[in-house]
Coordinates of C-alpha atoms in Angstrom, one line a residue:
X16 CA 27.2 -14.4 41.3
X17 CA 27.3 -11.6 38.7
X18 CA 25.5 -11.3 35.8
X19 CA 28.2 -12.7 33.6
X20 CA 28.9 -15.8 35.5
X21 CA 25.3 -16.9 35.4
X22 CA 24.8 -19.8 33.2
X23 CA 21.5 -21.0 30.9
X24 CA 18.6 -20.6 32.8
X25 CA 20.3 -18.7 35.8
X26 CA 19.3 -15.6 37.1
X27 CA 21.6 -13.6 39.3
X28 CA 20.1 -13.3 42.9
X29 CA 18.8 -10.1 43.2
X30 CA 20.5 -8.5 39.9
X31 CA 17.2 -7.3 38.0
X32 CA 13.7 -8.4 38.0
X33 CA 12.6 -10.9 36.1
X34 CA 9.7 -10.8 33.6
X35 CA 8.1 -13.9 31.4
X36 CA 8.0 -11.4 28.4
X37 CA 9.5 -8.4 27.2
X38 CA 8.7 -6.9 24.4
X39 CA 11.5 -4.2 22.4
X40 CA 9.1 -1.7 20.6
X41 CA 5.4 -0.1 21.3
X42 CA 4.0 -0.1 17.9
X43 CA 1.2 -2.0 16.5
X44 CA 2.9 -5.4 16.4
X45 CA 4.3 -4.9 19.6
X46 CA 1.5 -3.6 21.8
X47 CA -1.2 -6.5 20.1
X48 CA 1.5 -9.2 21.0
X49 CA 1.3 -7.9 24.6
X50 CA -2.6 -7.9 24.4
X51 CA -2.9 -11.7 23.2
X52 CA -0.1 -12.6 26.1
X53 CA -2.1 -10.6 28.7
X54 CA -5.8 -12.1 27.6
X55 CA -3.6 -16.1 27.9
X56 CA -2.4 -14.9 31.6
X57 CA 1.5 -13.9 30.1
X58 CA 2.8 -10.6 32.1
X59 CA 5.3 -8.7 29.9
X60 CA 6.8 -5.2 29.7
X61 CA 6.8 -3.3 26.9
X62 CA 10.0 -0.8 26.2
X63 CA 9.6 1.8 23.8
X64 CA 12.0 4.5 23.3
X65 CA 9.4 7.0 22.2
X66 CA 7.2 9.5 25.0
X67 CA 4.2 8.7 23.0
X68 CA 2.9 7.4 19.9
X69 CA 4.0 8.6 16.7
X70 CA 1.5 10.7 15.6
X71 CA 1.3 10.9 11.5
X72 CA -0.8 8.2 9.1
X73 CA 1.1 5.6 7.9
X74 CA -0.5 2.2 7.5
X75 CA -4.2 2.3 6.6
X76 CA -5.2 -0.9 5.7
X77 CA -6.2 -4.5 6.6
X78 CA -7.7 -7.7 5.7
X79 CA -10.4 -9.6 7.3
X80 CA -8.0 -12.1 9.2
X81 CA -6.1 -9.4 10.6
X82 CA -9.7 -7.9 12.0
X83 CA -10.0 -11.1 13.4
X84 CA -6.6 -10.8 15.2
X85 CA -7.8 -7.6 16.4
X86 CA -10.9 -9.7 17.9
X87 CA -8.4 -11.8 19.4
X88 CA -6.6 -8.7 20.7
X89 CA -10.1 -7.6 22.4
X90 CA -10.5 -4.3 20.5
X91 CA -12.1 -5.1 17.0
X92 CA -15.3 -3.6 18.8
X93 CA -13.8 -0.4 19.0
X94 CA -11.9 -0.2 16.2
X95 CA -15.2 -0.9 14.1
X96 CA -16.1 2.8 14.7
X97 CA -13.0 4.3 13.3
X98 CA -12.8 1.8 10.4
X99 CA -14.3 2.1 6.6
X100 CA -14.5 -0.7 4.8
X101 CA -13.6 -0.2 1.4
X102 CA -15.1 -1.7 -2.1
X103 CA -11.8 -3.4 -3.7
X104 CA -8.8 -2.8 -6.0
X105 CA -8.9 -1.1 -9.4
X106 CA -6.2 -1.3 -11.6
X107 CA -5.9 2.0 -14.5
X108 CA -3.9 2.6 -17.4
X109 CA -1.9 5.5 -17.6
X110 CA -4.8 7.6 -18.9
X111 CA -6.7 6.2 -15.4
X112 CA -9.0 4.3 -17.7
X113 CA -9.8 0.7 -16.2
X114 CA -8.0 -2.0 -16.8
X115 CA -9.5 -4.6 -14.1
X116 CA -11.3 -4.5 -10.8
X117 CA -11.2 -6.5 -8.1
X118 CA -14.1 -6.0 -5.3
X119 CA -13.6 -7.4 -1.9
X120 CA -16.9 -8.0 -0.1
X121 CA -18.7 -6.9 2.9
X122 CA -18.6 -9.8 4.7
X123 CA -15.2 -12.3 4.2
X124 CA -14.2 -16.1 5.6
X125 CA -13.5 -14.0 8.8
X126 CA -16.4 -12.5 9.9
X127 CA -15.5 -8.9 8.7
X128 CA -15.2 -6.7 5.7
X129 CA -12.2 -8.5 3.5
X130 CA -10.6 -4.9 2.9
X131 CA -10.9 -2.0 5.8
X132 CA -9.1 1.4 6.0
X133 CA -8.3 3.0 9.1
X134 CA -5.9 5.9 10.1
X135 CA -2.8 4.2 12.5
X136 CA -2.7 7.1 14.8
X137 CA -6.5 6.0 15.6
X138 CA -5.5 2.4 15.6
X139 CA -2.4 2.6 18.0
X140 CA -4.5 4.6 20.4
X141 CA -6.9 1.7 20.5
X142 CA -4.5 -0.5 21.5
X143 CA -2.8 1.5 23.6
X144 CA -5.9 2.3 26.0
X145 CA -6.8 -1.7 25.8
X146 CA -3.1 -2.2 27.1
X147 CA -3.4 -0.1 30.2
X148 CA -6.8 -1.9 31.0
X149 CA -4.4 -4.8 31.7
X150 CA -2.8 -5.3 35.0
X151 CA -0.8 -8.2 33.1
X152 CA 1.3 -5.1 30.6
X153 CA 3.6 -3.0 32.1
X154 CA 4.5 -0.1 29.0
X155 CA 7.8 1.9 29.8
X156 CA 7.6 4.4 27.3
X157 CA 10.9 6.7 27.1
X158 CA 13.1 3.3 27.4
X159 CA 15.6 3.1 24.8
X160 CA 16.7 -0.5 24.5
X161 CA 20.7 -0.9 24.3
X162 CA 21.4 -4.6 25.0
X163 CA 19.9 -8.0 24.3
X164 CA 22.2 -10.7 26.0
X165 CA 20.7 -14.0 24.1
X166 CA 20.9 -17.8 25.8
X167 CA 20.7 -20.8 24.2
X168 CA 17.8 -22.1 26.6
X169 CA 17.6 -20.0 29.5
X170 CA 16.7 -15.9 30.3
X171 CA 17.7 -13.6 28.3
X172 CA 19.2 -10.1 29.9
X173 CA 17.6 -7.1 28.5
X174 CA 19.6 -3.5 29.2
X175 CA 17.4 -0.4 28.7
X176 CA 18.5 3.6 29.3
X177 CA 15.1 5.3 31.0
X178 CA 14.3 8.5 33.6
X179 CA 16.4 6.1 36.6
X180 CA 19.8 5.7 34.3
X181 CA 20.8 2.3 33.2
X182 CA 18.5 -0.5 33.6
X183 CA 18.2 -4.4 33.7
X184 CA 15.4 -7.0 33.2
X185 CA 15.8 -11.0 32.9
X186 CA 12.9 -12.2 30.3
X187 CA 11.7 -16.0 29.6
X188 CA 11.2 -14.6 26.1
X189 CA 11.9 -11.2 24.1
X190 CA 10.2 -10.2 21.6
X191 CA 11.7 -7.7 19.0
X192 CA 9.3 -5.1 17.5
X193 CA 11.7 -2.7 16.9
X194 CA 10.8 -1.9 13.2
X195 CA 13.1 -1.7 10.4
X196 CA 16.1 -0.3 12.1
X197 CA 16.0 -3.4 14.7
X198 CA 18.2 -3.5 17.6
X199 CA 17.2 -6.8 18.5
X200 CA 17.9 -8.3 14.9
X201 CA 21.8 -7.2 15.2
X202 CA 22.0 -8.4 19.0
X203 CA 20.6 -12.0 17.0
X204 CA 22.8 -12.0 14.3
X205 CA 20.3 -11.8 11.8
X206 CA 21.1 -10.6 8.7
X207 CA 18.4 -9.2 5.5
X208 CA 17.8 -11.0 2.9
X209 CA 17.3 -8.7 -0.5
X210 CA 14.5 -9.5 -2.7
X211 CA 15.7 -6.8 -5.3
X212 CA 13.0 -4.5 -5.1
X213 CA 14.0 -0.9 -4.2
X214 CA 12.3 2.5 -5.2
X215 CA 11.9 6.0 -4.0
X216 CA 8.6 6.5 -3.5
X217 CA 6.2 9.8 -2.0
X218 CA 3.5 9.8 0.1
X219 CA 0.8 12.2 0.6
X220 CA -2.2 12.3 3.3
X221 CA -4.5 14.9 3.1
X222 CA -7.5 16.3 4.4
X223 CA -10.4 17.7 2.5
X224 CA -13.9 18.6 2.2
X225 CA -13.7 18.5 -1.7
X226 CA -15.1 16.7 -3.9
X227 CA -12.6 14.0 -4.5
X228 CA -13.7 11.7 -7.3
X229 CA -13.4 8.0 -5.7
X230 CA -14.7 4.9 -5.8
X231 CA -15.0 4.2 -2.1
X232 CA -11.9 1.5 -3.1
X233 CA -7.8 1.5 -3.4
X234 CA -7.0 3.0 -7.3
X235 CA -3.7 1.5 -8.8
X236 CA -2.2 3.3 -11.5
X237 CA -0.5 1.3 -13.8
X238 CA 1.8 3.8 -15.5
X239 CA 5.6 3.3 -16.2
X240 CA 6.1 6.8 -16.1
X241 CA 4.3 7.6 -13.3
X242 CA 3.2 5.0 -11.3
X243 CA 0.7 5.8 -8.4
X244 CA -1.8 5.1 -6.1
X245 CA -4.4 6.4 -4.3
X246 CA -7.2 5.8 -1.7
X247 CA -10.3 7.2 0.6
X248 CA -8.9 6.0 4.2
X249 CA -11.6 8.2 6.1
X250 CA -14.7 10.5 5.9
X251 CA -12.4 13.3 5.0
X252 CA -9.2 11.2 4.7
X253 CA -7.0 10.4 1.4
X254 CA -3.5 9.4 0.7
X255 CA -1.8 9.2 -2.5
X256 CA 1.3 7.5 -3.8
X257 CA 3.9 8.9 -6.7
X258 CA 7.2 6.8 -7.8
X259 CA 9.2 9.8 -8.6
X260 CA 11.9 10.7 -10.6
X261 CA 15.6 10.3 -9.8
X262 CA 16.5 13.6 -7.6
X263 CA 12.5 14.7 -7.9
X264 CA 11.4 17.0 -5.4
X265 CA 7.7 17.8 -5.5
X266 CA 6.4 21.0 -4.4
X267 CA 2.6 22.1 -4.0
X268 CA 2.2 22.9 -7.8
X269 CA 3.5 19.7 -9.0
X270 CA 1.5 18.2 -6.3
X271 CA -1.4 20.1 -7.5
X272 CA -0.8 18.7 -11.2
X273 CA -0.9 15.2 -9.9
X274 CA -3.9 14.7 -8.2
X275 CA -5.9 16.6 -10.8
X276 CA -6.9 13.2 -12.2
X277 CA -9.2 12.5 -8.3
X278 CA -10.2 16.1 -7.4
X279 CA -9.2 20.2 -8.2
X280 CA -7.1 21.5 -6.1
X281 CA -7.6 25.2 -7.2
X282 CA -11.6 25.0 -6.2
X283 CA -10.8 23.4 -2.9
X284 CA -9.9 25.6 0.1
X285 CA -9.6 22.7 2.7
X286 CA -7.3 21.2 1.0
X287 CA -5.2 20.3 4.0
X288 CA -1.8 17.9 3.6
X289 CA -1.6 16.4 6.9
X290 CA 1.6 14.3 5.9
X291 CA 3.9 14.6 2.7
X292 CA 7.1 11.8 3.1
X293 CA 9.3 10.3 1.2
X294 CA 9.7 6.8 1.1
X295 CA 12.4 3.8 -0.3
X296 CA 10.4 1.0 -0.9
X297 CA 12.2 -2.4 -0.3
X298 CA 11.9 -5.8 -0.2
X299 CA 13.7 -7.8 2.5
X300 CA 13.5 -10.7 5.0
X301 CA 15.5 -11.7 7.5
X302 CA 17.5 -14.4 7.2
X303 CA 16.6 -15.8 10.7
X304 CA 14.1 -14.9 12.9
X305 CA 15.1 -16.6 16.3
X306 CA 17.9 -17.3 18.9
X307 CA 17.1 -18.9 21.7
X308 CA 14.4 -16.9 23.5
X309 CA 15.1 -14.1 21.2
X310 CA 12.2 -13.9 18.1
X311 CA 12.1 -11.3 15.6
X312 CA 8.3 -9.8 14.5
X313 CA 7.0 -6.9 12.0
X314 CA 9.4 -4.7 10.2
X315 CA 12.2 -6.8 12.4
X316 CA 11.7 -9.8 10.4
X317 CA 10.6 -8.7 6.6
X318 CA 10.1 -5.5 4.5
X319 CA 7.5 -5.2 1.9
X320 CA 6.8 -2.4 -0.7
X321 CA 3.3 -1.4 -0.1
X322 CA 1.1 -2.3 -3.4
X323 CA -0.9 -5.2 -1.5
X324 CA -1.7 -3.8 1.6
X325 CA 0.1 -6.0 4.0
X326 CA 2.8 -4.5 5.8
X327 CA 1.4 -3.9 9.2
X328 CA -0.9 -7.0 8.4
X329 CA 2.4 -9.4 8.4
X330 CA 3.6 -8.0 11.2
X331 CA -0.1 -8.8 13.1
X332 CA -0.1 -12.1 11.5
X333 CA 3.5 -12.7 13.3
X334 CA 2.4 -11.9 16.9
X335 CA -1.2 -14.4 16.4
X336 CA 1.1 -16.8 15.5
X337 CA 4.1 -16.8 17.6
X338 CA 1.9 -15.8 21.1
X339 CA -0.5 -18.4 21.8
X340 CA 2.5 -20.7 21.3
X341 CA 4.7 -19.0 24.0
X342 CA 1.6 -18.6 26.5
X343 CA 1.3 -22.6 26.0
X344 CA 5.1 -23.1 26.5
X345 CA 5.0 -20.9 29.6
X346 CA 1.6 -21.7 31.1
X347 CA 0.8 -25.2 30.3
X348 CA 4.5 -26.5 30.0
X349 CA 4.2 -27.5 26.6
X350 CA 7.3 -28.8 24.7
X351 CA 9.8 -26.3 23.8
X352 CA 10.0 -27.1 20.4
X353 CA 7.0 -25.5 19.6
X354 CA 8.9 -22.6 19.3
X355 CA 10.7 -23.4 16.3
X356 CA 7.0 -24.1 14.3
X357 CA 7.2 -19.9 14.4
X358 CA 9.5 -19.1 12.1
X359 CA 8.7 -21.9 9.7
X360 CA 5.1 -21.7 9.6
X361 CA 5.1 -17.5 9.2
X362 CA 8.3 -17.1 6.9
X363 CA 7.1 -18.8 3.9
X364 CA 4.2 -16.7 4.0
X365 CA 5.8 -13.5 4.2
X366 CA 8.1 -14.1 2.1
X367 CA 4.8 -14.9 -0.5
X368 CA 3.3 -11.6 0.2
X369 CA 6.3 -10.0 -0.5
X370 CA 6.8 -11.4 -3.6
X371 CA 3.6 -10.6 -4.5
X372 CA 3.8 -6.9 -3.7
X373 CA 7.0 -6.9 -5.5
X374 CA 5.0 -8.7 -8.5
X375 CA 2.3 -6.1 -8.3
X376 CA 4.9 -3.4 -8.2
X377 CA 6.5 -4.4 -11.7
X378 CA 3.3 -4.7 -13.0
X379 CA 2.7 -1.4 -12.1
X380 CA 6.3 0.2 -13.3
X381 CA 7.9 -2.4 -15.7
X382 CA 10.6 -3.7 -13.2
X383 CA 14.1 -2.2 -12.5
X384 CA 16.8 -4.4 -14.0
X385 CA 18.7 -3.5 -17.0
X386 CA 15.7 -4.5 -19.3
X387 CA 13.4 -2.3 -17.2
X388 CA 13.6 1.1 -20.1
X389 CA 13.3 -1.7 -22.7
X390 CA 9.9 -2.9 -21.2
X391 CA 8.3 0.5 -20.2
X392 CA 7.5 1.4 -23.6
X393 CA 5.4 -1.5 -23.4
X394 CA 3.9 -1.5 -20.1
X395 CA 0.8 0.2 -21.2
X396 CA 0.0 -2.5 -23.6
X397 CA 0.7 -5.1 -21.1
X398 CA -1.3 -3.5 -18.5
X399 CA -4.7 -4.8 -20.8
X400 CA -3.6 -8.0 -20.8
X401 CA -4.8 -11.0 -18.5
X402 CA -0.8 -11.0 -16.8
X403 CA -1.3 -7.9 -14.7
X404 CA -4.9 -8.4 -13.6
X405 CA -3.8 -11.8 -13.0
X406 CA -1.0 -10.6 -10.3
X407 CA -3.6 -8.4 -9.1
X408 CA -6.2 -11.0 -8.5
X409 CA -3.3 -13.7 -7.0
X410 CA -2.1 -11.0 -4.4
X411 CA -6.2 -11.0 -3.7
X412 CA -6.7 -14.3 -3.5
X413 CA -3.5 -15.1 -1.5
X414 CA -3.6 -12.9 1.8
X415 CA -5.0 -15.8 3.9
X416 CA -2.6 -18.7 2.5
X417 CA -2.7 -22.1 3.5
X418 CA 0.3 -22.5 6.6
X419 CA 2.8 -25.3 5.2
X420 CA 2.6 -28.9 6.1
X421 CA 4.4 -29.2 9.6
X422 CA 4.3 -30.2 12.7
X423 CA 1.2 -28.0 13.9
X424 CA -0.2 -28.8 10.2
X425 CA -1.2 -32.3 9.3
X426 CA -1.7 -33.2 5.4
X427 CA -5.6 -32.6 4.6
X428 CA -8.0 -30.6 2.4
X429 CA -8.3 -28.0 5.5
X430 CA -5.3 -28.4 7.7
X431 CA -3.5 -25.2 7.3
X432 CA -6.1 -23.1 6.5
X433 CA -9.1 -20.9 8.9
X434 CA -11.7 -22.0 10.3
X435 CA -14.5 -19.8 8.8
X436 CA -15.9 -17.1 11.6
X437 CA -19.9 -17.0 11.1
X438 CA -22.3 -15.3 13.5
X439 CA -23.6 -17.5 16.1
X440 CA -26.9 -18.4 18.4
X441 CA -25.3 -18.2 22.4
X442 CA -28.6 -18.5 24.1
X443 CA -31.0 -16.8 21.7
X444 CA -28.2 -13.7 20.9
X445 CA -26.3 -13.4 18.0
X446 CA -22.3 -13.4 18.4
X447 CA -19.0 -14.2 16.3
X448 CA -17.8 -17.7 17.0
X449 CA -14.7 -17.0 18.1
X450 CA -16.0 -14.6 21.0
X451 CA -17.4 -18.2 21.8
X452 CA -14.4 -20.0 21.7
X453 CA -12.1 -17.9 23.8
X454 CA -8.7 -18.4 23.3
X455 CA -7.6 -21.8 23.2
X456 CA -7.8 -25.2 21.0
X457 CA -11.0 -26.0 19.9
X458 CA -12.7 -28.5 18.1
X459 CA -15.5 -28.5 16.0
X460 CA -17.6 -31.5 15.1
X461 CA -20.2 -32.7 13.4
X462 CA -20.8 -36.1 14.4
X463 CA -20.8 -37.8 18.2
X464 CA -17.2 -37.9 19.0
X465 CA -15.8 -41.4 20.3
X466 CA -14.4 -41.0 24.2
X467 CA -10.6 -40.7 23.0
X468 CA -11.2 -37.7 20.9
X469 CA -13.4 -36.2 24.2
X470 CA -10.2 -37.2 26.1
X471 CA -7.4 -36.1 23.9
X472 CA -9.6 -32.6 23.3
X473 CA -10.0 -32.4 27.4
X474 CA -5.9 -32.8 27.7
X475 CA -5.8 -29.7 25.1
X476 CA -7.7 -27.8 26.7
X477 CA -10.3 -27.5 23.5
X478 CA -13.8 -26.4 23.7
X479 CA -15.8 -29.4 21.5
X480 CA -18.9 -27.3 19.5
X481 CA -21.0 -29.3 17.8
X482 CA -21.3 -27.5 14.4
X483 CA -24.9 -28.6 13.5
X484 CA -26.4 -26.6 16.7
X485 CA -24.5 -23.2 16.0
X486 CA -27.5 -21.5 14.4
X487 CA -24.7 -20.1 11.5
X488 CA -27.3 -20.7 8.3
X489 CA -25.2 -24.3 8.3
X490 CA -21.8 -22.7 7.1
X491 CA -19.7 -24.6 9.7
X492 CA -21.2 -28.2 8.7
X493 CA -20.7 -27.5 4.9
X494 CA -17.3 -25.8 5.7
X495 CA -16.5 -29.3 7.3
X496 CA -18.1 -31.6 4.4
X497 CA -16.5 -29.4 1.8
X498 CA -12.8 -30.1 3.6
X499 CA -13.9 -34.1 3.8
X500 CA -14.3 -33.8 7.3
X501 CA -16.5 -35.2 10.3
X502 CA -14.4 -32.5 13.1
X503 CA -11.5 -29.8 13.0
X504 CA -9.3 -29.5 15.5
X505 CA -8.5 -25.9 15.5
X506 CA -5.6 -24.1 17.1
X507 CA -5.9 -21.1 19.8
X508 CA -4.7 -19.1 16.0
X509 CA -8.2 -20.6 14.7
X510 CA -6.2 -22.6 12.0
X511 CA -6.7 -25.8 11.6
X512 CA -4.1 -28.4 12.8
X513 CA -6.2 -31.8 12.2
X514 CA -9.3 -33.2 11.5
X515 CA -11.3 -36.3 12.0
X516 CA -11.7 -37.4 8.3
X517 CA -15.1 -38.8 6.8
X518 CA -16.0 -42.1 8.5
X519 CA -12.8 -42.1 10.6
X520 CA -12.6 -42.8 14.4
X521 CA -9.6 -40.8 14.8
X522 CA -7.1 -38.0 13.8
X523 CA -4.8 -38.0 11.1
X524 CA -1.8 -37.7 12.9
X525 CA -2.5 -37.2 16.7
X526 CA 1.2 -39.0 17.3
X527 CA 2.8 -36.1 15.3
X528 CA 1.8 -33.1 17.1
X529 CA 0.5 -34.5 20.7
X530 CA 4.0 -34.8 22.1
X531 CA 4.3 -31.4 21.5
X532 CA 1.3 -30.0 23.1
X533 CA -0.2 -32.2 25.4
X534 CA 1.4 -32.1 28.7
X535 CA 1.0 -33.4 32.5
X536 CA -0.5 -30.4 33.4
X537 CA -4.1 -29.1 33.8
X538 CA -4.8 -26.6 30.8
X539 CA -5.3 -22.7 32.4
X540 CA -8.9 -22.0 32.8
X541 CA -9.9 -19.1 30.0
X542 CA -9.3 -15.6 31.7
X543 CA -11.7 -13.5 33.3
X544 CA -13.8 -11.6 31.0
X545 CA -13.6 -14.7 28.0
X546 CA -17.1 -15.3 26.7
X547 CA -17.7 -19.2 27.2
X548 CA -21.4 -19.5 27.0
X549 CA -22.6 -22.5 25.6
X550 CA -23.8 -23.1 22.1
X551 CA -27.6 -23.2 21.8

C-alpha cells in the first residue's frame, strides 16, 4: 500500500515514521506548544526551516497570563531574570504632553507583573534550551516544510526537504506555527479575513548608555501627523515606533530629529541601532483555523497591529489553549470533539484584541478611510477627551477576557474566566499555586465536597485543594464567594469550566461537558518533575 491508497486513519507499512505531533515552525508559539505537550507526555517534532533562531528584537512584551503560560511551559523561572516589568501605558498629545496614564501593577490576577518587557532573541533561547532538556521534542532545524496532506479523521502526511533530501512523517495532529506567510494555512484552505487596518510603519531598537528620558513604561504618542511609540525593553534597551509618510525613508538625521523628544542623540556616543525595519501593520484573521488534524496557531491564524502589546501573546494564548486539549484527546482518549472548542473558544478573543489594537491605532492616527484627512485636524482635540483614554483603558482592561459560553464553559459569574494565581503554604514554603497543581483539572473548594463531586473530580483526573488551608491571605475563598461559588472546577488552562454554586450539591452542567472529557480510562499520572505536594 502506497501512500496514496491509504485511507483515514491508515498509515502505509513502513512508508515514514509516525509521530503524535508535529509542529510546522520553531518560533515562540511553536516551541512553547511543544513544551506544554512534552510536560503532558505528547512526543512531537518540531520543523523549522531556519539553522537557528532569528536573531534581531521583535516582540518585547507580555501580560501576566501569558507569564503564567510560560509557568506552564516550565521556564517563567528563567525568564524572570531577563525580564523588566514595566509601570503602564501613557498616552501624549502631539507636543508629548499627557493626555492619560494607565499603570499596570506589580503583582496581577496571575501571580506576575501585569506588563513585562523582554528582548525575543533572550526569550526564544529560553525556550529553546528548555526544549532540548526534553527527551519527548525532537527539533529539526534546517527543515523546510513543503507538503501537508490533511484527513478528515485520521494522520496527516507531513513532507519536509532537510540535509537527507526529501522527507516524510505521519502526525496524529500538526500544528502550524509558520508565521504570517503560512504554508500550513494554504495546504488548509484557509483564507484571511481583512479587518481594514493597514499602515507602513518603522521600527527602531537601540542600544544606549544615554540618558534617555523614560518613564520605566510604554509612551503612546497620539499625533495624526506623526504617530509613535516608544519604550525601555531593557537596562540599555529601547525601541521606538514612527508611522511614516507615503514613500518616507528615514536616514540617521531624521532619525536623530525624532527621538529628540526621549534623549540627544548628538551628546550620546553609544548610541547603537541594533535594528531599524520597516513594517506594514495589518489586521487579519483567518477565516478557519482547523481541518481535521490540521490547526492553525500565532501569526498562522490572526494578524494584529502592535499598539496593545499582544501579538506574540495571542499566539501563546493559542498553544495553552489548544494543547492540553490534544494531550487529553491523545492520552486519556477523551472525545474528539473537544477539538473543535479550539477555534471557538480562542477566535472570538483574537479577533477582540485585534479590534482593539486597531481601535487604539485610530485613536492614535485618526483612521484611514476617506474621512481620515477630514478627522486629523481634529485628532489633537480628541486625544483630551474621555474616547481615547477610554480605548486605552478597554484594550487594558480586556487582555484576559472572559472565554464564551460553550461546551468547556458553563453559564456563571466565573466560568470563563482565571482562577486567580496567589502564593501558596506547601509545607511551611512559599510557592505559586499552579506549581501546585501540575497540569491537569483541578478543583478548588471551599466546603466538604459530597462523594459524587470526589468521584466525578477522581474520573478527571483533578487535584481537589481546599481553598481555606492554602495560606494565600484568603484570596482563593473570597475569589470563590465573590463568583457565588462553594468550588471551581478549573481546566488544565486554569480557566474555569464550572462551579458548585452557593448551597448547591452539584455542578451546573456536569451532563454538558462530562461526555466530552471523562472517559474509561485511568487519567495519566502528572510527569516526573510536577510539583504535587500537598497543601498545608
Amino acid at each position: 500500500m502506497t501512500a496514496e491508497q491509504a485511507g483515514p486513519g491508515q498509515v502505509p507499512p513502513g512508508s515514514a515514521r509516525h509521530v503524535p505531533v508535529v509542529i510546522v515552525g520553531a518560533g515562540p508559539v511553536g516551541v512553547a506548544a511543544a513544551l506544554l505537550l512534552a510536560r503532558r507526555g505528547v512526543a512531537c517534532v518540531v520543523l523549522e526551516r531556519h539553522r537557528d533562531l532569528y536573531p534581531l528584537p521583535r516582540a518585547v512584551a507580555m501580560d501576566d497570563e501569558v507569564r503564567r503560560i510560560l509557568q506552564a511551559a516550565g521556564i517563567h523561572k528563567e525568564f524572570a531574570r531577563v525580564a523588566r516589568p514595566a509601570r503602564g501605558l501613557r498616552l501624549l498629545d502631539g507636543r508629548h504632553r499627557a493626555i492619560a496614564e494607565f499603570p499596570r501593577s506589580p503583582q496581577g490576577h496571575h501571580g506576575f507583573p501585569r506588563t513585562s518587557m523582554f528582548d525575543q532573541p533572550e526569550l526564544e533561547r529560553l525556550l529553546r534550551d528548555a526544549l532540548a532538556r526534553r527527551p519527548e521534542c525532537e527539533l529539526r532545524s534546517g527543515s523546510e516544510v513543503t507538503g501537508i496532506a490533511p484527513t478528515p479523521d485520521g494522520p496527516v502526511r507531513v513532507t519536509f526537504r532537510g540535509d537527507h533530501g526529501e522527507e516524510h512523517l505521519w502526525a496524529e495532529a500538526v500544528l502550524g506555527c509558520d508565521g504570517a506567510n503560512s504554508l500550513v494555512r494554504g495546504a488548509i484552505g484557509a483564507v484571511w479575513e481583512d479587518l481594514r487596518f493597514e499602515e507602513r510603519w518603522t521600527v527602531v531598537d537601540v542600544r544606549t548608555r544615554a540618558d534617555v528620558r523614560s518613564w520605566e513604561g510604554v509612551d503612546q504618542v497620539c499625533d495624526p501627523h506623526r504617530p509613535a511609540t516608544f519604550m525601555r525593553v531593557g537596562e540599555d534597551r529601547y525601541r521606538w515606533e514612527f508611522r511614516l509618510r507615503e514613500a518616507e525613508e528615514l536616514d540617521f538625521e531624521r532619525l536623530r530629529e525624532l527621538v529628540a523628544p526621549w534623549v540627544d542623540v548628538s551628546s550620546a556616543d553609544d548610541f547603537h541601532v541594533v535594528r531599524q525595519a520597516q513594517y506594514t501593520f495589518r489586521a487579519r484573521i483567518a477565516d478557519r483555523w482547523r481541518q481535521g488534524r490540521v490547526f492553525l496557531l500565532g501569526d498562522a491564524a490572526h494578524l494584529t497591529p502592535p499598539f496593545v502589546g499582544q501579538g506574540l501573546c495571542a499566539g501563546l494564548r493559542d498553544a495553552h489553549n489548544l494543547t492540553w486539549k490534544l494531550a487529553h484527546v491523545f492520552q486519556q482518549g477523551a472525545d474528539g470533539r473537544l477539538l473543535e472548542t479550539y477555534e471557538r473558544e480562542r477566535k472570538p478573543h483574537a479577533r477582540h484584541m485585534i479590534r482593539l489594537a486597531v481601535a487604539t491605532g485610530w485613536a492614535m492616527t485618526g483612521g484611514q478611510d476617506r474621512l481620515a484627512a477630514l478627522r486629523r485636524t481634529a485628532v489633537g482635540a480628541l486625544c483630551r477627551t474621555a474616547g481615547v483614554a477610554g480605548v486605552a483603558g478597554a484594550a487594558d482592561r480586556c487582555f484576559s477576557r472572559p472565554l464564551p459560553p460553550g461546551p468547556l464553559v458553563r453559564r456563571s459569574r466565573l466560568a470563563g474566566t482565571f482562577c486567580p494565581q496567589p502564593w501558596v503554604s506547601v509545607e511551611g514554603a512559599r510557592t505559586r499555586l499552579d506549581d501546585v497543581l501540575g497540569d491537569s483539572f483541578a478543583l478548588l473548594t471551599a466546603v466538604p465536597l459530597a462523594p459524587s463531586l470526589c468521584a466525578l473530580a477522581e474520573a478527571l483526573g483533578a487535584r481537589i485543594v481546599d481553598a481555606r488551608k492554602t495560606g494565600d491571605d484568603g484570596t482563593l475563598a473570597m475569589w470563590l464567594r465573590g463568583g457565588r461559588a462553594d468550588a471551581a472546577l478549573l481546566r488544565p488552562d486554569r480557566v474555569v469550566l464550572d462551579v458548585l454554586p452557593q448551597g448547591g450539591d452539584a455542578f451546573t452542567d456536569a451532563a454538558g461537558w462530562a461526555p466530552l472529557l471523562c472517559t474509561a480510562r485511568r487519567p495519566a499520572p502528572p510527569p516526573s518533575g510536577v510539583r504535587e505536594a500537598p497543601i498545608r
